[in-house]
Structures are given as structure tokens and as C-alpha cells.
GROMACS .gro file of C-alpha atoms in nm:
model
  211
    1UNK     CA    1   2.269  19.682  14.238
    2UNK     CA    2   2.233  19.334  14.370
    3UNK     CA    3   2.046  19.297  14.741
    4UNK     CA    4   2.297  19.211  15.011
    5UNK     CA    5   2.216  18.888  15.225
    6UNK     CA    6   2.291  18.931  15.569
    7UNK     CA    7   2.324  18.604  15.724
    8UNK     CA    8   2.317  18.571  16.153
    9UNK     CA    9   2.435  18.319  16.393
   10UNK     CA   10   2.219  18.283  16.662
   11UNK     CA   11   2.392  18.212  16.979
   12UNK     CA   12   2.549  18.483  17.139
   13UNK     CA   13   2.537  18.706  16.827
   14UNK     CA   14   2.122  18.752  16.867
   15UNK     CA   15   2.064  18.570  17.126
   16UNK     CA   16   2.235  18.647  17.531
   17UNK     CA   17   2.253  18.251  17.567
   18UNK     CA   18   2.646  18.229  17.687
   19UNK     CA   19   2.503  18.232  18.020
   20UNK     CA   20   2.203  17.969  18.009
   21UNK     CA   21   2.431  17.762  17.784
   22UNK     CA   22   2.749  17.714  18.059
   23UNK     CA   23   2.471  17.670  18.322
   24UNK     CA   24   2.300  17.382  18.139
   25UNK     CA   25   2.711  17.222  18.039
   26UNK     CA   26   2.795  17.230  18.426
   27UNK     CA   27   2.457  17.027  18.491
   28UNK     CA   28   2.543  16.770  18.250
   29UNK     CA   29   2.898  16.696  18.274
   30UNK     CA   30   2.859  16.429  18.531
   31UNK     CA   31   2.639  16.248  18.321
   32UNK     CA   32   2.840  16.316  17.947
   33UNK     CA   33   3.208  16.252  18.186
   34UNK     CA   34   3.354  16.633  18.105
   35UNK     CA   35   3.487  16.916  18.360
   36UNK     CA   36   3.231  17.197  18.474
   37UNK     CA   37   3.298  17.560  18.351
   38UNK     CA   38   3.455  17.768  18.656
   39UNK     CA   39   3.417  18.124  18.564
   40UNK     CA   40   3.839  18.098  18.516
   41UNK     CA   41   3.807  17.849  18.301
   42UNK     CA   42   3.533  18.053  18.079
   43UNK     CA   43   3.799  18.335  18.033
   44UNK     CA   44   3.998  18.061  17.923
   45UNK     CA   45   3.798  17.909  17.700
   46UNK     CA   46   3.669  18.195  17.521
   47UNK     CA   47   3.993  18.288  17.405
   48UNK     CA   48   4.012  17.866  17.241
   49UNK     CA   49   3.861  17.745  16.884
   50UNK     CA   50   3.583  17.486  16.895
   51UNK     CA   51   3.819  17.179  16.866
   52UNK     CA   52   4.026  17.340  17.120
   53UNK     CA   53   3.779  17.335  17.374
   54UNK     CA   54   3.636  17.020  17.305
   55UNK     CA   55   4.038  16.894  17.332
   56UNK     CA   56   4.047  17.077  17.659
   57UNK     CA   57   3.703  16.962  17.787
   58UNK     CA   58   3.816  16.599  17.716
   59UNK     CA   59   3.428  16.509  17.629
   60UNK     CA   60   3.400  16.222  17.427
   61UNK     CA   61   3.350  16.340  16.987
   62UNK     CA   62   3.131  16.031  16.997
   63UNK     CA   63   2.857  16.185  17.297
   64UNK     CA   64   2.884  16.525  17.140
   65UNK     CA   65   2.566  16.468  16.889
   66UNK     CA   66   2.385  16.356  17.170
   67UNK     CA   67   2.486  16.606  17.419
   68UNK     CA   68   2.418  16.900  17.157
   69UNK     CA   69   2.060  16.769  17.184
   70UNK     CA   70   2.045  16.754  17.540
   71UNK     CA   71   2.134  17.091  17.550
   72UNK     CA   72   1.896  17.240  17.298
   73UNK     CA   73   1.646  17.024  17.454
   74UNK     CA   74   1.715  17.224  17.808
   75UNK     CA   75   1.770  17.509  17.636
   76UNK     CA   76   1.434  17.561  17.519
   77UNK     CA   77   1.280  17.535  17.867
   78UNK     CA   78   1.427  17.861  17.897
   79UNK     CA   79   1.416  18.052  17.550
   80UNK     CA   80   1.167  18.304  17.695
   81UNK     CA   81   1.350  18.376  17.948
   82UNK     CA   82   1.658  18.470  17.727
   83UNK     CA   83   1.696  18.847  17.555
   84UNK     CA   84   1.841  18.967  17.287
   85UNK     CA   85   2.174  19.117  17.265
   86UNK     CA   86   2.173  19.484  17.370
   87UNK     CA   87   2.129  19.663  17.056
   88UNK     CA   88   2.060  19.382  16.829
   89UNK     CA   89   1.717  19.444  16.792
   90UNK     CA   90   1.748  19.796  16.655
   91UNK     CA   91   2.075  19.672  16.475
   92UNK     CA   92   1.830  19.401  16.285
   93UNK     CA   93   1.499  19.646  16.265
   94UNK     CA   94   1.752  19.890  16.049
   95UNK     CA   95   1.909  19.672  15.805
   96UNK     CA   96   1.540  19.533  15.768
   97UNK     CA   97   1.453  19.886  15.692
   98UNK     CA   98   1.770  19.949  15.479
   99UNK     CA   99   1.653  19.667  15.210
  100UNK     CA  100   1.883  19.421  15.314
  101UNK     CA  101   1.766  19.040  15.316
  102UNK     CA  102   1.825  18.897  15.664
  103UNK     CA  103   1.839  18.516  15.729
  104UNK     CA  104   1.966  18.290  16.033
  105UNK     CA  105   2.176  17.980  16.045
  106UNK     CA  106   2.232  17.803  16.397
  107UNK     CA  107   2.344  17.495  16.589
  108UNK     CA  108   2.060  17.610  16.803
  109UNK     CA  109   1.739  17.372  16.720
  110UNK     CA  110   1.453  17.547  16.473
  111UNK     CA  111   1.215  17.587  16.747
  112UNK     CA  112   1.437  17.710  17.005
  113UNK     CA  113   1.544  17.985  16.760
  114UNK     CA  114   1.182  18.005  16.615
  115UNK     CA  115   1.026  18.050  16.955
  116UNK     CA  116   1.291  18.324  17.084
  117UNK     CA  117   1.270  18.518  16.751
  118UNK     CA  118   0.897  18.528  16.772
  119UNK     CA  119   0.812  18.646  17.135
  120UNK     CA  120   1.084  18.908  17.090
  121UNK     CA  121   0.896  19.074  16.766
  122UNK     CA  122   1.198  19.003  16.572
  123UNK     CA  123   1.068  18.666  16.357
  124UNK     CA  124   0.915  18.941  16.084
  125UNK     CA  125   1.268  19.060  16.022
  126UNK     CA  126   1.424  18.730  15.891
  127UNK     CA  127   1.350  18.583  15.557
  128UNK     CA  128   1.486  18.261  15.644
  129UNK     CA  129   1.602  18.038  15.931
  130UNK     CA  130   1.871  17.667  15.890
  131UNK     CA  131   1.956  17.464  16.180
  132UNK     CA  132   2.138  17.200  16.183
  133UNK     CA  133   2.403  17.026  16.435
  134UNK     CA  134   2.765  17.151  16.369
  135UNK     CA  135   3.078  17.048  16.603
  136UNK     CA  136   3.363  17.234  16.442
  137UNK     CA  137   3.206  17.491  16.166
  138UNK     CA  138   2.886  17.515  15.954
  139UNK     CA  139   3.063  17.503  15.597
  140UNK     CA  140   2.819  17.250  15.479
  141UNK     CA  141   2.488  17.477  15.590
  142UNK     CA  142   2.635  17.780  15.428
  143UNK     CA  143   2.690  17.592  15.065
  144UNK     CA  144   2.311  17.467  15.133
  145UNK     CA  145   2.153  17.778  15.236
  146UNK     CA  146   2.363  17.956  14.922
  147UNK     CA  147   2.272  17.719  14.687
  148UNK     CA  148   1.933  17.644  14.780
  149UNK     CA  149   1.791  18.025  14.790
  150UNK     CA  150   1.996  18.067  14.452
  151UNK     CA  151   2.296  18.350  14.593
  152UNK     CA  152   2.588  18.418  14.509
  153UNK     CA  153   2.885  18.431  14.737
  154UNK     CA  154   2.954  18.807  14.685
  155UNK     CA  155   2.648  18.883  14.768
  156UNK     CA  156   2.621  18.697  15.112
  157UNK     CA  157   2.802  18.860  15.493
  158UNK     CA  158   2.801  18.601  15.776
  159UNK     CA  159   2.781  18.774  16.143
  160UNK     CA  160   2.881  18.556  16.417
  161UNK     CA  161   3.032  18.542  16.732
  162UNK     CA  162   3.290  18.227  16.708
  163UNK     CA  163   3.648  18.155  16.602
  164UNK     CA  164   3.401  17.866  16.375
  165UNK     CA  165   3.183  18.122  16.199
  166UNK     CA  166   3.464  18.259  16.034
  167UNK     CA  167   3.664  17.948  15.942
  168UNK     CA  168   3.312  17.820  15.795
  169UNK     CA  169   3.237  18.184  15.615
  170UNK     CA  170   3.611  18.188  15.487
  171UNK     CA  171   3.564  17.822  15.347
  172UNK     CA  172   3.215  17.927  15.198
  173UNK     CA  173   3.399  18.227  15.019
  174UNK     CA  174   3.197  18.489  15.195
  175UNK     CA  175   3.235  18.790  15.399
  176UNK     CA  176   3.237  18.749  15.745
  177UNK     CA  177   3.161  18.995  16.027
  178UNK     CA  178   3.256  18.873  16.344
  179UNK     CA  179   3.102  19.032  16.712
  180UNK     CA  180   3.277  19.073  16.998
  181UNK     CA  181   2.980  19.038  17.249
  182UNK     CA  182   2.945  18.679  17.213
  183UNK     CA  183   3.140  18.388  17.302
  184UNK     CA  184   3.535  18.401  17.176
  185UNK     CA  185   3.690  18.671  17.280
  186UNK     CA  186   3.822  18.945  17.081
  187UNK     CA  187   4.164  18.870  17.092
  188UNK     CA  188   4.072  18.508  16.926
  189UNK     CA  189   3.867  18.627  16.705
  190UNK     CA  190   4.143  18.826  16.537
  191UNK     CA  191   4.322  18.578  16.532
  192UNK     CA  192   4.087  18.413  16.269
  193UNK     CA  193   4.156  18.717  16.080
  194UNK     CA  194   3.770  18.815  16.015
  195UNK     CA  195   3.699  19.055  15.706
  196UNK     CA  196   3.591  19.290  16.032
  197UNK     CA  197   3.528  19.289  16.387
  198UNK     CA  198   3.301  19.493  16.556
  199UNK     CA  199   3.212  19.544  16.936
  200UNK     CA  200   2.882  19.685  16.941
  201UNK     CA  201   2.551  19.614  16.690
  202UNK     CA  202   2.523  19.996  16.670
  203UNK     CA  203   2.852  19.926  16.435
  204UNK     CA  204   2.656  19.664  16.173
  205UNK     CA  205   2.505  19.904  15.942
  206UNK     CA  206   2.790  20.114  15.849
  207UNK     CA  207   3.008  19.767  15.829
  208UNK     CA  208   2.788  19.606  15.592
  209UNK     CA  209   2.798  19.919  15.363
  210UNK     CA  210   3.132  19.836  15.327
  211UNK     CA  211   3.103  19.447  15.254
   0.00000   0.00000   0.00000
């Protein structure tokens, strides 16, 4: 029987960043000319896709490369400070156990994701980590990541917490998991029409038995 290949986003599906991340946005929207997340307007915006949000947000799609950087930049000022998901850890530690190959791909920067994955313990667990800088999806680092480590499609389960990860798994031809603790809500989420959605990381094992 062929190994599954779990593949993880990173932000808000490992990581607890929503938090850090909407603090960091509301510092820099003076200077990158966008409106500050109220906590009203996060309910509202976790319920939007990517180029929703960025619509609603009215920042400029020409500063976005350079404000993703400012915020991983900030970001990692604070990665220690940052924990896991509640539950991901043991989630992650049994799957590792169970045989199944776990990797990461993320928006996040390498050493952000690096850095948090090592001072929690978990960097033993993962057998490989891709970053790169995505606005509306990460199609293009899925296709990479698939063809570069040799796997085949049926093989692969993307877990993430965004209406983006599962337009990008979909496109990919994968099977995507998408997690309800995170950033979209679940009613948007649904919407996407994930393979499954699951609330809790207590829930991964039995869902990836049935991938």
C-alpha cells in the first residue's frame, strides 16, 4: 500500500498566528493605505475568500509582495511567542507515529516556520517544509512540491485553514482537509466544498484513513 503524504498549511492550521497576524495588519495600514481590522470586521472577513478581502481591504495588488514581507518580517519577532493549535501537536506526533509522511507548505517565510516548528519539538515530525509568497492560492507550490519529491496526486491530503487551500488543493487534484480553527470560517469553508471539514485536530487521524 502506497504511504500517504500529509501536507500542512502553516498559519492558523499549526500555528495560533490569526491573532499576531491582524495585530501586525492594523500597525501597517497607515503606511501600505488599507483599513485596520475592528474585531466586526474580522467576523466579516473570515467568512470572505482571499481576493475578497483584499477587494474589501482596498490595499493596493501592487504593495501586497512587499507588505507580505513586512509582515513575515514582524512576524518573526514574535514566533516564540506563538503556540501551536490546541491539539495539533498530538494530532501531528500520531500520524508521525501512524507511518504517514508529513510535510509543510506556507506563505509564512522558511525561518519563521523553521524557528516555530523547532522550539515547539515538532521540526522532527515533518519531512519537508516550501515557502513561498502566494496572494490568491498556492497551486504553483503544490505542482512543485508534487513533482519535485516524485508523488503522485492520490497519494497527497492538503490540511489548511483557508477558502485558498482548497481552491489550490482542488486545482492540484488532491484531497483536501480543511480546519475550522483557523482563519475562514466554517460556513465559508463549505462553501469551497472541501473533500472534509473538521473542527478539532483530535478528528485528523480518523479523516485521513478515509482519504
Amino acid at each position: 500500500m502506497t504511504q500517504k503524504v500529509i501536507i500542512f498549511d502553516f498559519d492558523g492550521t499549526i500555528a495560533d498566528t490569526v491573532e499576531a497576524l491582524v495585530s501586525i495588519a492594523n500597525r501597517l495600514a497607515i503606511e501600505f493605505d488599507y483599513i485596520q481590522i475592528t474585531p466586526n470586521e474580522l467576523t466579516l472577513l473570515r467568512n470572505l475568500t482571499s481576493r475578497e478581502i483584499i477587494r474589501y481591504s482596498g490595499v493596493s495588488l501592487l504593495k501586497i509582495p512587499f507588505l507580505f514581507k513586512k509582515v513575515k518580517s514582524e512576524l518573526k519577532n514574535k514566533i516564540t511567542e506563538l503556540e501551536p493549535i490546541s491539539g495539533v501537536k498530538e494530532a501531528l506526533i500520531e500520524l508521525n507515529q501512524k507511518g504517514y509522511r508529513l510535510g509543510v507548505i506556507t506563505s509564512n517565510s522558511q525561518e519563521n516556520v523553521t524557528e516555530f516548528l523547532r522550539f515547539h519539538n515538532l521540526n522532527y515530525l515533518f519531512e519537508f517544509l516550501y515557502s513561498g509568497v502566494t496572494i490568491f492560492g498556492k497551486t504553483t507550490i503544490i505542482n512543485n512540491v508534487l513533482r519535485q519529491k516524485q508523488l503522485k496526486p492520490e497519494t497527497v491530503i492538503y490540511v489548511g485553514d483557508e477558502t485558498r487551500d482548497i481552491e489550490a488543493a482542488k486545482k492540484a487534484n488532491i484531497k483536501v482537509i480543511a480546519v475550522s480553527w483557523g482563519f475562514n470560517s466554517p460556513e465559508a469553508l463549505a462553501k469551497q466544498n472541501p473533500d472534509f471539514l473538521i473542527h478539532h485536530p483530535s478528528e485528523l487521524l480518523d479523516v485521513v484513513k478515509l482519504c
